[in-house]
CSV table of C-alpha atoms in Angstrom, one decimal:
chain,number,residue,atom,x,y,z
A,266,MET,CA,-27.4,-1.2,-107.8
A,267,ALA,CA,-24.0,-1.3,-106.2
A,268,ALA,CA,-24.9,1.7,-104.1
A,269,VAL,CA,-27.6,-0.2,-102.2
A,270,PRO,CA,-25.3,-2.9,-100.7
A,271,LEU,CA,-22.8,-0.3,-99.8
A,272,ARG,CA,-25.4,1.7,-98.0
A,273,PHE,CA,-26.6,-1.5,-96.2
A,274,LEU,CA,-23.0,-2.3,-95.2
A,275,LEU,CA,-22.5,1.2,-93.8
A,276,VAL,CA,-25.7,1.1,-91.8
A,277,SER,CA,-24.8,-2.3,-90.4
A,278,PHE,CA,-21.3,-1.1,-89.5
A,279,PHE,CA,-22.5,2.0,-87.6
A,280,THR,CA,-25.2,0.0,-85.9
A,281,SER,CA,-22.6,-2.5,-84.5
A,282,ILE,CA,-20.3,0.3,-83.4
A,283,LEU,CA,-23.2,2.0,-81.5
A,284,GLY,CA,-24.1,-1.3,-79.8
A,285,GLU,CA,-20.6,-1.9,-78.7
A,286,ALA,CA,-20.4,1.7,-77.4
A,287,GLN,CA,-23.6,1.1,-75.4
A,288,TYR,CA,-22.1,-2.0,-73.8
A,289,VAL,CA,-18.9,-0.1,-73.0
A,290,MET,CA,-21.0,2.6,-71.3
A,291,GLN,CA,-22.9,0.0,-69.3
A,292,ASP,CA,-19.7,-1.7,-68.2
A,293,ALA,CA,-18.2,1.6,-67.1
A,294,THR,CA,-21.4,2.4,-65.1
A,295,LEU,CA,-21.2,-1.1,-63.5
A,296,VAL,CA,-17.5,-0.6,-62.6
A,297,HIS,CA,-18.3,2.8,-61.1
A,298,TYR,CA,-21.1,1.4,-59.1
A,299,ILE,CA,-18.9,-1.4,-57.8
A,300,ASP,CA,-16.2,1.1,-56.8
A,301,ARG,CA,-18.7,3.1,-54.9
A,302,ARG,CA,-19.9,0.0,-53.0
A,303,ILE,CA,-16.4,-1.0,-52.2
A,304,LEU,CA,-15.6,2.5,-50.8
A,305,SER,CA,-18.8,2.5,-48.7
A,306,ILE,CA,-17.9,-1.0,-47.3
A,307,GLU,CA,-14.4,0.3,-46.4
A,308,LYS,CA,-15.9,3.3,-44.7
A,309,CYS,CA,-18.3,1.0,-42.8
A,310,ASN,CA,-15.4,-1.1,-41.7
A,311,ARG,CA,-13.5,1.9,-40.5
A,312,ASP,CA,-16.6,3.2,-38.6
A,313,MET,CA,-17.0,-0.3,-37.1
A,314,ALA,CA,-13.3,-0.3,-36.0
A,315,ASP,CA,-13.8,3.1,-34.4
A,316,TYR,CA,-16.9,1.9,-32.6
A,317,VAL,CA,-15.1,-1.2,-31.4
A,318,GLN,CA,-12.2,1.0,-30.1
A,319,GLU,CA,-14.6,3.4,-28.4
A,320,PHE,CA,-16.5,0.5,-26.8
A,321,TRP,CA,-13.2,-1.1,-25.6
A,322,GLU,CA,-12.1,2.2,-24.0
A,323,PHE,CA,-15.5,2.7,-22.5
A,324,SER,CA,-15.5,-0.8,-21.0
A,325,LYS,CA,-12.0,-0.2,-19.6
A,326,ARG,CA,-13.1,3.0,-17.9
A,327,MET,CA,-16.1,1.2,-16.5
A,328,MET,CA,-14.0,-1.7,-15.1
A,329,SER,CA,-11.7,0.8,-13.5
A,330,ARG,CA,-14.6,2.6,-11.9
A,331,LEU,CA,-16.2,-0.7,-10.7
A,332,GLU,CA,-12.9,-1.6,-9.1
A,333,GLY,CA,-12.8,1.7,-7.3
A,334,LEU,CA,-16.4,1.2,-6.2
A,335,ASN,CA,-15.5,-2.3,-4.8
A,336,THR,CA,-12.7,-0.7,-2.8
A,337,LEU,CA,-15.0,2.1,-1.6
A,338,LYS,CA,-17.7,-0.5,-0.7
A,339,ALA,CA,-15.2,-2.5,1.4
A,340,GLU,CA,-14.0,0.7,3.1
A,341,LEU,CA,-17.6,1.8,3.8
A,342,LYS,CA,-18.4,-1.6,5.3
A,343,ASN,CA,-15.3,-1.3,7.5
A,344,ASP,CA,-16.4,2.1,8.7
A,345,VAL,CA,-20.0,0.9,9.3
A,346,ASP,CA,-18.7,-2.1,11.3
A,347,HIS,CA,-16.5,0.3,13.4
A,348,LEU,CA,-19.5,2.6,13.9
A,349,LEU,CA,-21.8,-0.2,14.9
A,350,SER,CA,-19.3,-1.4,17.6
A,351,ARG,CA,-19.3,2.1,19.0
A,352,VAL,CA,-23.1,2.3,19.0
A,353,GLU,CA,-23.2,-1.1,20.8
A,354,ARG,CA,-20.8,0.2,23.5
A,355,ALA,CA,-22.9,3.4,23.9
A,356,GLN,CA,-26.1,1.4,24.1
A,357,ARG,CA,-24.6,-0.8,26.9
A,358,ASP,CA,-23.6,2.3,28.8
A,359,ILE,CA,-27.1,3.8,28.4
A,360,ASP,CA,-28.7,0.5,29.6
A,361,TYR,CA,-26.4,0.5,32.6
A,362,PHE,CA,-27.2,4.1,33.6
A,363,GLU,CA,-31.0,3.5,33.1
A,364,SER,CA,-30.9,0.4,35.3
A,365,ALA,CA,-28.8,2.3,37.9
A,366,LYS,CA,-31.6,4.8,38.3
A,367,GLU,CA,-34.1,2.2,39.5
A,368,SER,CA,-32.5,1.5,42.8
A,369,SER,CA,-29.5,2.7,44.8
A,370,ASP,CA,-29.0,-0.8,46.1
A,371,ALA,CA,-29.1,-2.2,42.6
A,372,CYS,CA,-26.7,0.5,41.6
A,373,VAL,CA,-24.2,-0.6,44.2
A,374,GLU,CA,-24.6,-4.2,43.3
A,375,ILE,CA,-24.3,-3.5,39.6
A,376,ASP,CA,-21.3,-1.2,40.2
A,377,GLU,CA,-19.5,-3.8,42.3
A,378,GLY,CA,-20.2,-6.5,39.8
A,379,LEU,CA,-19.1,-4.3,36.9
A,380,VAL,CA,-15.9,-3.4,38.7
A,381,GLU,CA,-15.2,-7.0,39.4
A,382,GLN,CA,-15.9,-8.0,35.8
A,383,GLN,CA,-13.7,-5.2,34.5
A,384,LEU,CA,-10.9,-6.3,36.7
A,385,MET,CA,-11.2,-9.9,35.5
A,386,GLU,CA,-11.3,-8.8,31.9
A,387,GLU,CA,-8.2,-6.6,32.4
A,388,GLU,CA,-6.4,-9.4,34.0
A,389,LYS,CA,-7.3,-11.8,31.2
A,390,LEU,CA,-6.2,-9.1,28.7
A,391,LYS,CA,-2.8,-8.7,30.4
A,392,LYS,CA,-2.2,-12.4,30.3
A,393,LYS,CA,-3.2,-12.6,26.7
A,394,VAL,CA,-0.9,-9.7,25.8
A,395,LYS,CA,2.0,-11.3,27.7
A,396,LEU,CA,1.5,-14.6,25.9
A,397,MET,CA,1.2,-12.8,22.6
A,398,LEU,CA,4.3,-10.6,23.2
A,399,ASN,CA,6.3,-13.4,24.8
A,400,ALA,CA,9.8,-13.3,23.3
A,401,SER,CA,13.4,-13.8,24.2
A,402,CYS,CA,14.2,-10.1,24.0
A,403,HIS,CA,14.3,-8.0,27.1
A,404,PHE,CA,16.3,-5.0,25.9
A,405,MET,CA,15.6,-1.4,25.0
A,406,LEU,CA,17.3,1.2,22.9
A,407,ALA,CA,19.9,3.1,25.0
A,408,GLY,CA,21.6,5.3,22.3
A,409,ILE,CA,22.5,5.6,18.6
A,410,LYS,CA,26.3,5.5,18.4
A,411,SER,CA,27.2,5.7,14.6
A,412,LEU,CA,26.0,5.8,11.1
A,413,LYS,CA,27.1,4.6,7.7
A,414,VAL,CA,25.9,6.1,4.4
A,415,VAL,CA,25.7,3.0,2.2
A,416,LYS,CA,24.6,4.7,-1.0
A,417,LYS,CA,22.8,7.7,-2.4
A,418,ALA,CA,20.3,6.7,-5.0
A,419,GLY,CA,16.6,7.2,-6.0
A,420,ASP,CA,14.1,9.9,-4.9
A,421,PRO,CA,14.3,12.1,-1.8
A,422,ASP,CA,11.7,9.7,-0.2
A,423,GLY,CA,11.9,5.9,-0.4
A,424,SER,CA,12.6,2.7,1.4
A,425,TRP,CA,15.2,0.0,1.5
A,426,LEU,CA,14.9,-3.2,3.4
A,427,LYS,CA,16.2,-6.7,4.1
A,428,ASP,CA,14.2,-9.7,5.1
A,429,PRO,CA,14.7,-10.3,8.9
A,430,GLY,CA,12.6,-13.4,8.8
A,431,LYS,CA,14.9,-15.4,6.5
A,432,ASN,CA,18.6,-16.0,6.5
A,433,ASP,CA,18.9,-14.1,3.3
A,434,GLN,CA,21.2,-11.3,2.3
A,435,LYS,CA,19.0,-9.8,-0.4
A,436,VAL,CA,18.3,-6.0,-0.4
A,437,TYR,CA,15.0,-4.6,-1.6
A,438,PHE,CA,15.0,-1.0,-3.0
A,439,PHE,CA,11.8,1.1,-3.2
A,440,THR,CA,12.2,4.5,-4.7
A,441,GLY,CA,9.5,7.1,-4.3
A,442,THR,CA,6.2,7.2,-2.5
A,443,LYS,CA,4.1,5.8,-5.4
A,444,ASN,CA,5.6,3.1,-7.6
A,445,LYS,CA,5.1,-0.5,-8.5
A,446,VAL,CA,8.6,-1.7,-9.4
A,447,VAL,CA,10.9,-3.1,-6.7
A,448,SER,CA,14.6,-3.6,-7.3
A,449,GLU,CA,16.1,-6.8,-5.7
A,450,PHE,CA,19.8,-7.0,-5.2
A,451,ALA,CA,21.7,-10.2,-4.3
A,452,ASN,CA,23.4,-8.6,-1.2
A,453,ILE,CA,24.4,-5.2,0.2
A,454,ARG,CA,27.8,-5.3,-1.6
A,455,VAL,CA,26.1,-5.6,-5.0
A,456,PHE,CA,23.6,-2.9,-4.0
A,457,THR,CA,26.5,-0.6,-3.0
A,458,GLU,CA,28.6,-1.2,-6.1
A,459,SER,CA,25.7,-1.3,-8.6
A,460,GLY,CA,25.6,1.4,-11.2
A,461,LYS,CA,23.6,-0.4,-13.8
A,462,ALA,CA,20.1,-1.7,-13.8
A,463,GLN,CA,21.3,-5.2,-14.9
A,464,SER,CA,22.7,-5.9,-11.4
A,465,ALA,CA,19.1,-5.8,-10.0
A,466,ARG,CA,16.2,-8.1,-10.5
A,467,ARG,CA,13.1,-6.0,-11.2
A,468,VAL,CA,9.9,-7.2,-9.5
A,469,THR,CA,6.7,-5.6,-10.8
A,470,LEU,CA,3.8,-5.4,-8.3
A,471,PRO,CA,0.2,-5.8,-9.3
A,472,PHE,CA,-0.7,-2.5,-7.6
A,473,PRO,CA,1.5,0.6,-6.7
A,474,TRP,CA,2.5,1.2,-3.1
A,475,GLN,CA,1.5,4.2,-0.9
A,476,GLY,CA,4.1,6.0,1.1
A,477,THR,CA,7.3,4.4,2.4
A,478,GLY,CA,6.1,2.1,5.2
A,479,HIS,CA,6.7,-1.3,3.5
A,480,ALA,CA,7.9,-4.5,5.2
A,481,VAL,CA,9.6,-7.6,3.9
A,482,TYR,CA,9.1,-10.7,6.1
A,483,GLU,CA,9.5,-14.4,5.5
A,484,GLY,CA,9.7,-14.0,1.8
A,485,PHE,CA,6.7,-11.8,1.5
A,486,LEU,CA,6.3,-8.1,0.8
A,487,PHE,CA,3.6,-6.3,2.9
A,488,TYR,CA,2.6,-2.8,1.7
A,489,HIS,CA,-0.3,-0.3,1.7
A,490,ARG,CA,-2.0,-0.2,-1.7
A,491,HIS,CA,-2.0,3.2,-3.3
A,492,GLY,CA,-5.4,4.8,-3.8
A,493,SER,CA,-7.0,2.7,-1.0
A,494,LEU,CA,-7.8,4.0,2.5
A,495,ASN,CA,-6.6,0.9,4.5
A,496,GLU,CA,-6.0,-2.0,2.2
A,497,LEU,CA,-2.8,-4.0,2.9
A,498,ILE,CA,-1.3,-6.4,0.3
A,499,LYS,CA,0.7,-9.5,0.9
A,500,PHE,CA,2.8,-10.3,-2.1
A,501,ASP,CA,5.0,-13.4,-2.7
A,502,ILE,CA,8.3,-12.0,-4.0
A,503,GLN,CA,9.7,-15.2,-5.4
A,504,ASN,CA,6.5,-16.3,-7.3
A,505,GLN,CA,5.5,-12.7,-8.0
A,506,ASN,CA,1.8,-13.0,-7.1
A,507,THR,CA,-0.6,-11.6,-4.5
A,508,THR,CA,-1.4,-14.2,-1.8
A,509,ASP,CA,-3.6,-12.3,0.6
A,510,ARG,CA,-4.9,-8.9,1.5
A,511,MET,CA,-6.7,-7.2,4.5
A,512,LEU,CA,-8.5,-4.0,5.5
A,513,LEU,CA,-6.9,-2.5,8.6
A,514,SER,CA,-9.8,-1.2,10.7
A,515,GLY,CA,-9.8,2.3,12.1
A,516,VAL,CA,-7.3,3.9,9.7
A,517,GLY,CA,-8.4,7.3,8.6
A,518,GLU,CA,-7.1,10.0,6.1
A,519,THR,CA,-4.7,11.3,8.7
A,520,PRO,CA,-1.1,10.4,7.9
A,521,ALA,CA,0.9,8.4,10.4
A,522,TYR,CA,3.7,11.1,10.6
A,523,GLY,CA,3.0,14.8,10.4
A,524,LEU,CA,6.2,15.5,8.5
A,525,HIS,CA,5.5,12.8,5.8
A,526,PRO,CA,1.9,13.0,4.7
A,527,SER,CA,2.4,10.3,2.0
A,528,THR,CA,2.7,7.5,4.6
A,529,LYS,CA,-0.7,6.6,6.0
A,530,ILE,CA,0.3,3.1,7.3
A,531,ASP,CA,3.8,2.2,8.4
A,532,LEU,CA,4.5,-1.5,8.6
A,533,ALA,CA,7.3,-2.7,10.8
A,534,VAL,CA,9.0,-6.0,11.8
A,535,ASP,CA,10.7,-6.8,15.1
A,536,GLU,CA,11.5,-9.9,17.2
A,537,LEU,CA,7.7,-10.4,17.7
A,538,GLY,CA,6.7,-10.3,14.1
A,539,LEU,CA,4.6,-7.8,11.9
A,540,TRP,CA,3.2,-4.5,13.2
A,541,ALA,CA,1.2,-1.6,11.7
A,542,ILE,CA,1.7,2.0,12.9
A,543,TYR,CA,-0.9,4.6,12.0
A,544,THR,CA,-3.4,7.1,13.5
A,545,GLU,CA,-7.1,7.0,13.9
A,546,SER,CA,-9.6,9.9,13.5
A,547,ASP,CA,-10.6,9.7,17.2
A,548,THR,CA,-7.2,9.5,18.9
A,549,ASN,CA,-6.5,13.2,18.8
A,550,GLY,CA,-3.4,12.8,16.6
A,551,LYS,CA,-1.9,10.0,18.7
A,552,LEU,CA,-0.2,7.0,17.1
A,553,VAL,CA,-1.9,3.5,17.2
A,554,ILE,CA,0.0,0.2,16.9
A,555,THR,CA,-1.6,-3.1,15.8
A,556,LYS,CA,-0.1,-6.5,15.9
A,557,ILE,CA,-0.8,-8.4,12.7
A,558,ASN,CA,-0.7,-12.1,12.1
A,559,PRO,CA,1.2,-12.4,8.8
A,560,GLU,CA,0.0,-15.9,8.0
A,561,ASN,CA,-3.7,-15.1,7.7
A,562,MET,CA,-3.6,-11.3,7.6
A,563,THR,CA,-5.7,-10.7,10.7
A,564,GLU,CA,-5.4,-8.2,13.6
A,565,GLU,CA,-4.3,-9.7,16.8
A,566,HIS,CA,-4.5,-6.7,19.1
A,567,THR,CA,-4.4,-2.9,19.0
A,568,TRP,CA,-3.0,-0.3,21.4
A,569,ASP,CA,-3.5,3.4,21.6
A,570,THR,CA,-0.2,5.1,22.4
A,571,PRO,CA,0.7,8.5,23.9
A,572,CYS,CA,3.0,9.3,21.0
A,573,LYS,CA,1.9,12.3,18.9
A,574,SER,CA,1.9,12.3,15.1
A,575,GLN,CA,2.7,16.0,15.0
A,576,ASN,CA,6.3,16.7,13.9
A,577,ALA,CA,6.9,12.9,13.7
A,578,GLU,CA,9.0,11.8,10.8
A,579,ALA,CA,9.3,8.0,11.3
A,580,ALA,CA,8.9,5.2,13.8
A,581,PHE,CA,10.0,1.6,14.3
A,582,MET,CA,9.3,-1.4,16.6
A,583,MET,CA,12.0,-3.0,18.6
A,584,CYS,CA,11.5,-5.9,21.1
A,585,GLY,CA,7.7,-5.1,21.3
A,586,ALA,CA,8.2,-1.4,21.9
A,587,LEU,CA,7.4,1.6,19.7
A,588,TYR,CA,10.1,4.3,19.1
A,589,VAL,CA,9.1,7.5,17.4
A,590,ALA,CA,11.5,9.9,15.7
A,591,TYR,CA,10.7,13.7,15.6
A,592,ASN,CA,12.1,16.6,13.8
A,593,SER,CA,11.3,20.2,12.9
A,594,PRO,CA,9.4,21.0,9.7
A,595,ALA,CA,12.4,22.8,8.2
A,596,GLY,CA,14.7,19.9,9.0
A,597,GLY,CA,17.3,19.5,11.7
A,598,THR,CA,18.4,17.0,14.3
A,599,SER,CA,16.3,13.9,14.4
A,600,ARG,CA,15.6,12.6,17.9
A,601,ILE,CA,13.5,9.9,19.5
A,602,GLU,CA,11.2,11.6,22.0
A,603,CYS,CA,8.5,9.0,22.6
A,604,ILE,CA,8.8,5.3,23.5
A,605,TYR,CA,5.7,3.1,24.2
A,606,ASP,CA,5.9,-0.4,25.5
A,607,PRO,CA,2.5,-2.4,25.7
A,608,LEU,CA,3.9,-4.5,28.5
A,609,GLN,CA,4.9,-1.3,30.4
A,610,THR,CA,8.3,-2.7,31.1
A,611,ILE,CA,9.9,0.6,30.1
A,612,SER,CA,9.1,3.4,32.5
A,613,PRO,CA,8.9,7.0,31.3
A,614,HIS,CA,12.0,8.1,33.3
A,615,GLU,CA,14.0,5.3,31.5
A,616,ALA,CA,13.2,6.8,28.1
A,617,PRO,CA,15.4,9.9,27.6
A,618,GLN,CA,15.6,11.7,24.3
A,619,LEU,CA,17.9,9.8,21.9
A,620,HIS,CA,19.5,11.9,19.2
A,621,PHE,CA,20.7,10.6,15.8
A,622,PRO,CA,24.4,11.3,15.2
A,623,ARG,CA,23.9,13.3,12.0
A,624,ARG,CA,23.1,17.0,12.5
A,625,GLN,CA,20.9,17.7,9.5
A,626,THR,CA,18.6,14.8,8.8
A,627,ARG,CA,15.1,14.3,7.3
A,628,HIS,CA,14.1,10.7,7.5
A,629,SER,CA,11.3,9.3,5.4
A,630,LEU,CA,12.0,5.8,6.8
A,631,VAL,CA,13.6,4.3,9.9
A,632,HIS,CA,13.1,0.5,10.2
A,633,TYR,CA,14.6,-1.9,12.6
A,634,ASN,CA,16.2,-5.2,11.3
A,635,PRO,CA,16.1,-7.6,14.2
A,636,ARG,CA,18.4,-10.2,12.5
A,637,GLY,CA,21.2,-7.7,11.9
A,638,LYS,CA,20.4,-5.5,15.0
A,639,GLN,CA,20.6,-2.4,12.8
A,640,LEU,CA,18.4,0.5,11.9
A,641,PHE,CA,17.9,1.0,8.1
A,642,ALA,CA,17.0,4.6,7.2
A,643,TRP,CA,16.3,6.7,4.1
A,644,ASP,CA,17.6,10.3,4.6
A,645,GLU,CA,16.8,12.6,1.6
A,646,GLY,CA,17.9,10.0,-1.0
A,647,SER,CA,20.7,8.5,1.1
A,648,GLN,CA,20.5,4.9,2.3
A,649,VAL,CA,21.8,4.9,5.8
A,650,ILE,CA,22.5,2.2,8.5
A,651,TYR,CA,22.6,3.2,12.1
A,652,LYS,CA,24.3,1.1,14.9
A,653,PHE,CA,23.0,1.5,18.4
A,654,LEU,CA,23.4,0.6,22.1
A,655,THR,CA,21.0,-1.3,24.2
A,656,LYS,CA,20.3,-2.0,27.8
A,657,GLN,CA,18.0,-4.3,29.8
A,658,LYS,CA,14.4,-3.3,30.4
A,659,SER,CA,13.5,-2.8,34.0
């Protein structure tokens, strides 16, 4: 009889062990399932992060392309406006010639009226130009007497300037033909003695510049935006923000100076204010100058000049006249061979060749500072100041 309870106890014991083992197996299966779900969720999160990163990069590329399209749209509109003005002029000429065929008497009357109208318009234009260019300066460049190498720093091409519109001694240093960081020095002594970056205030521009034809005037930096055909930026140096911009009409892909293809638009300052020097596609390689109103960034007047872009290396404005420096492609003696005065107060025989005193030069910049009456130049990485002689215009 004792064997029956023992058997019963053994059966109960083994049954309980098997039940617990079954529960353990079920728990292990559940834990394994939870681990798989966690791993799949982590993989999903990683995939989602990758998708978000790819979408962010895609949106960034699209925004960059849209910005480029906006610039191209503005440039295209400018070209279309320029073309429409030419078409209108051509249409007026065609209408005139068609009406002139109807009657010889009418032709004479129209011709006389047209000549009289043109004379009146030219007289009005001369008066307008004289009022616009009215200034207390009546001198012209007579010779370049000396030079001073202030410093040698930066790239072979660059620009360094002072603000002639303010009684300020600050020096602005632009190295290279494409950059967006300007170094501002307290004065020329600090600039000359500086060997460390701490001595300069770094000003970061919103867009990089193109070429070396920048201008600083009345506390603002004016420069050609890199990557654009003809967009000029007006930048507040103190507050470090863009205050205005404009599209300079007529500017093409041709560089302003044949020896420096990176500079498409050269901005200059003289006693009369802000100017732009460039070439147009239909001027046969001749330079064009435009007077710009720096307050509202608008064009005041444009003149075609006889000065060629070929073998030109730099130019500057002085007392309302354009002076163009030429050189040989291999480098040599820089010389001013072309002078253009919109008021025609400088006759061609009064404009002899003016040689720079240094034998071997290659200027990527020559700018006139009307306050200091000096020429600031960049000569293969050397920052140079030229002193000059003047004489009265005829």
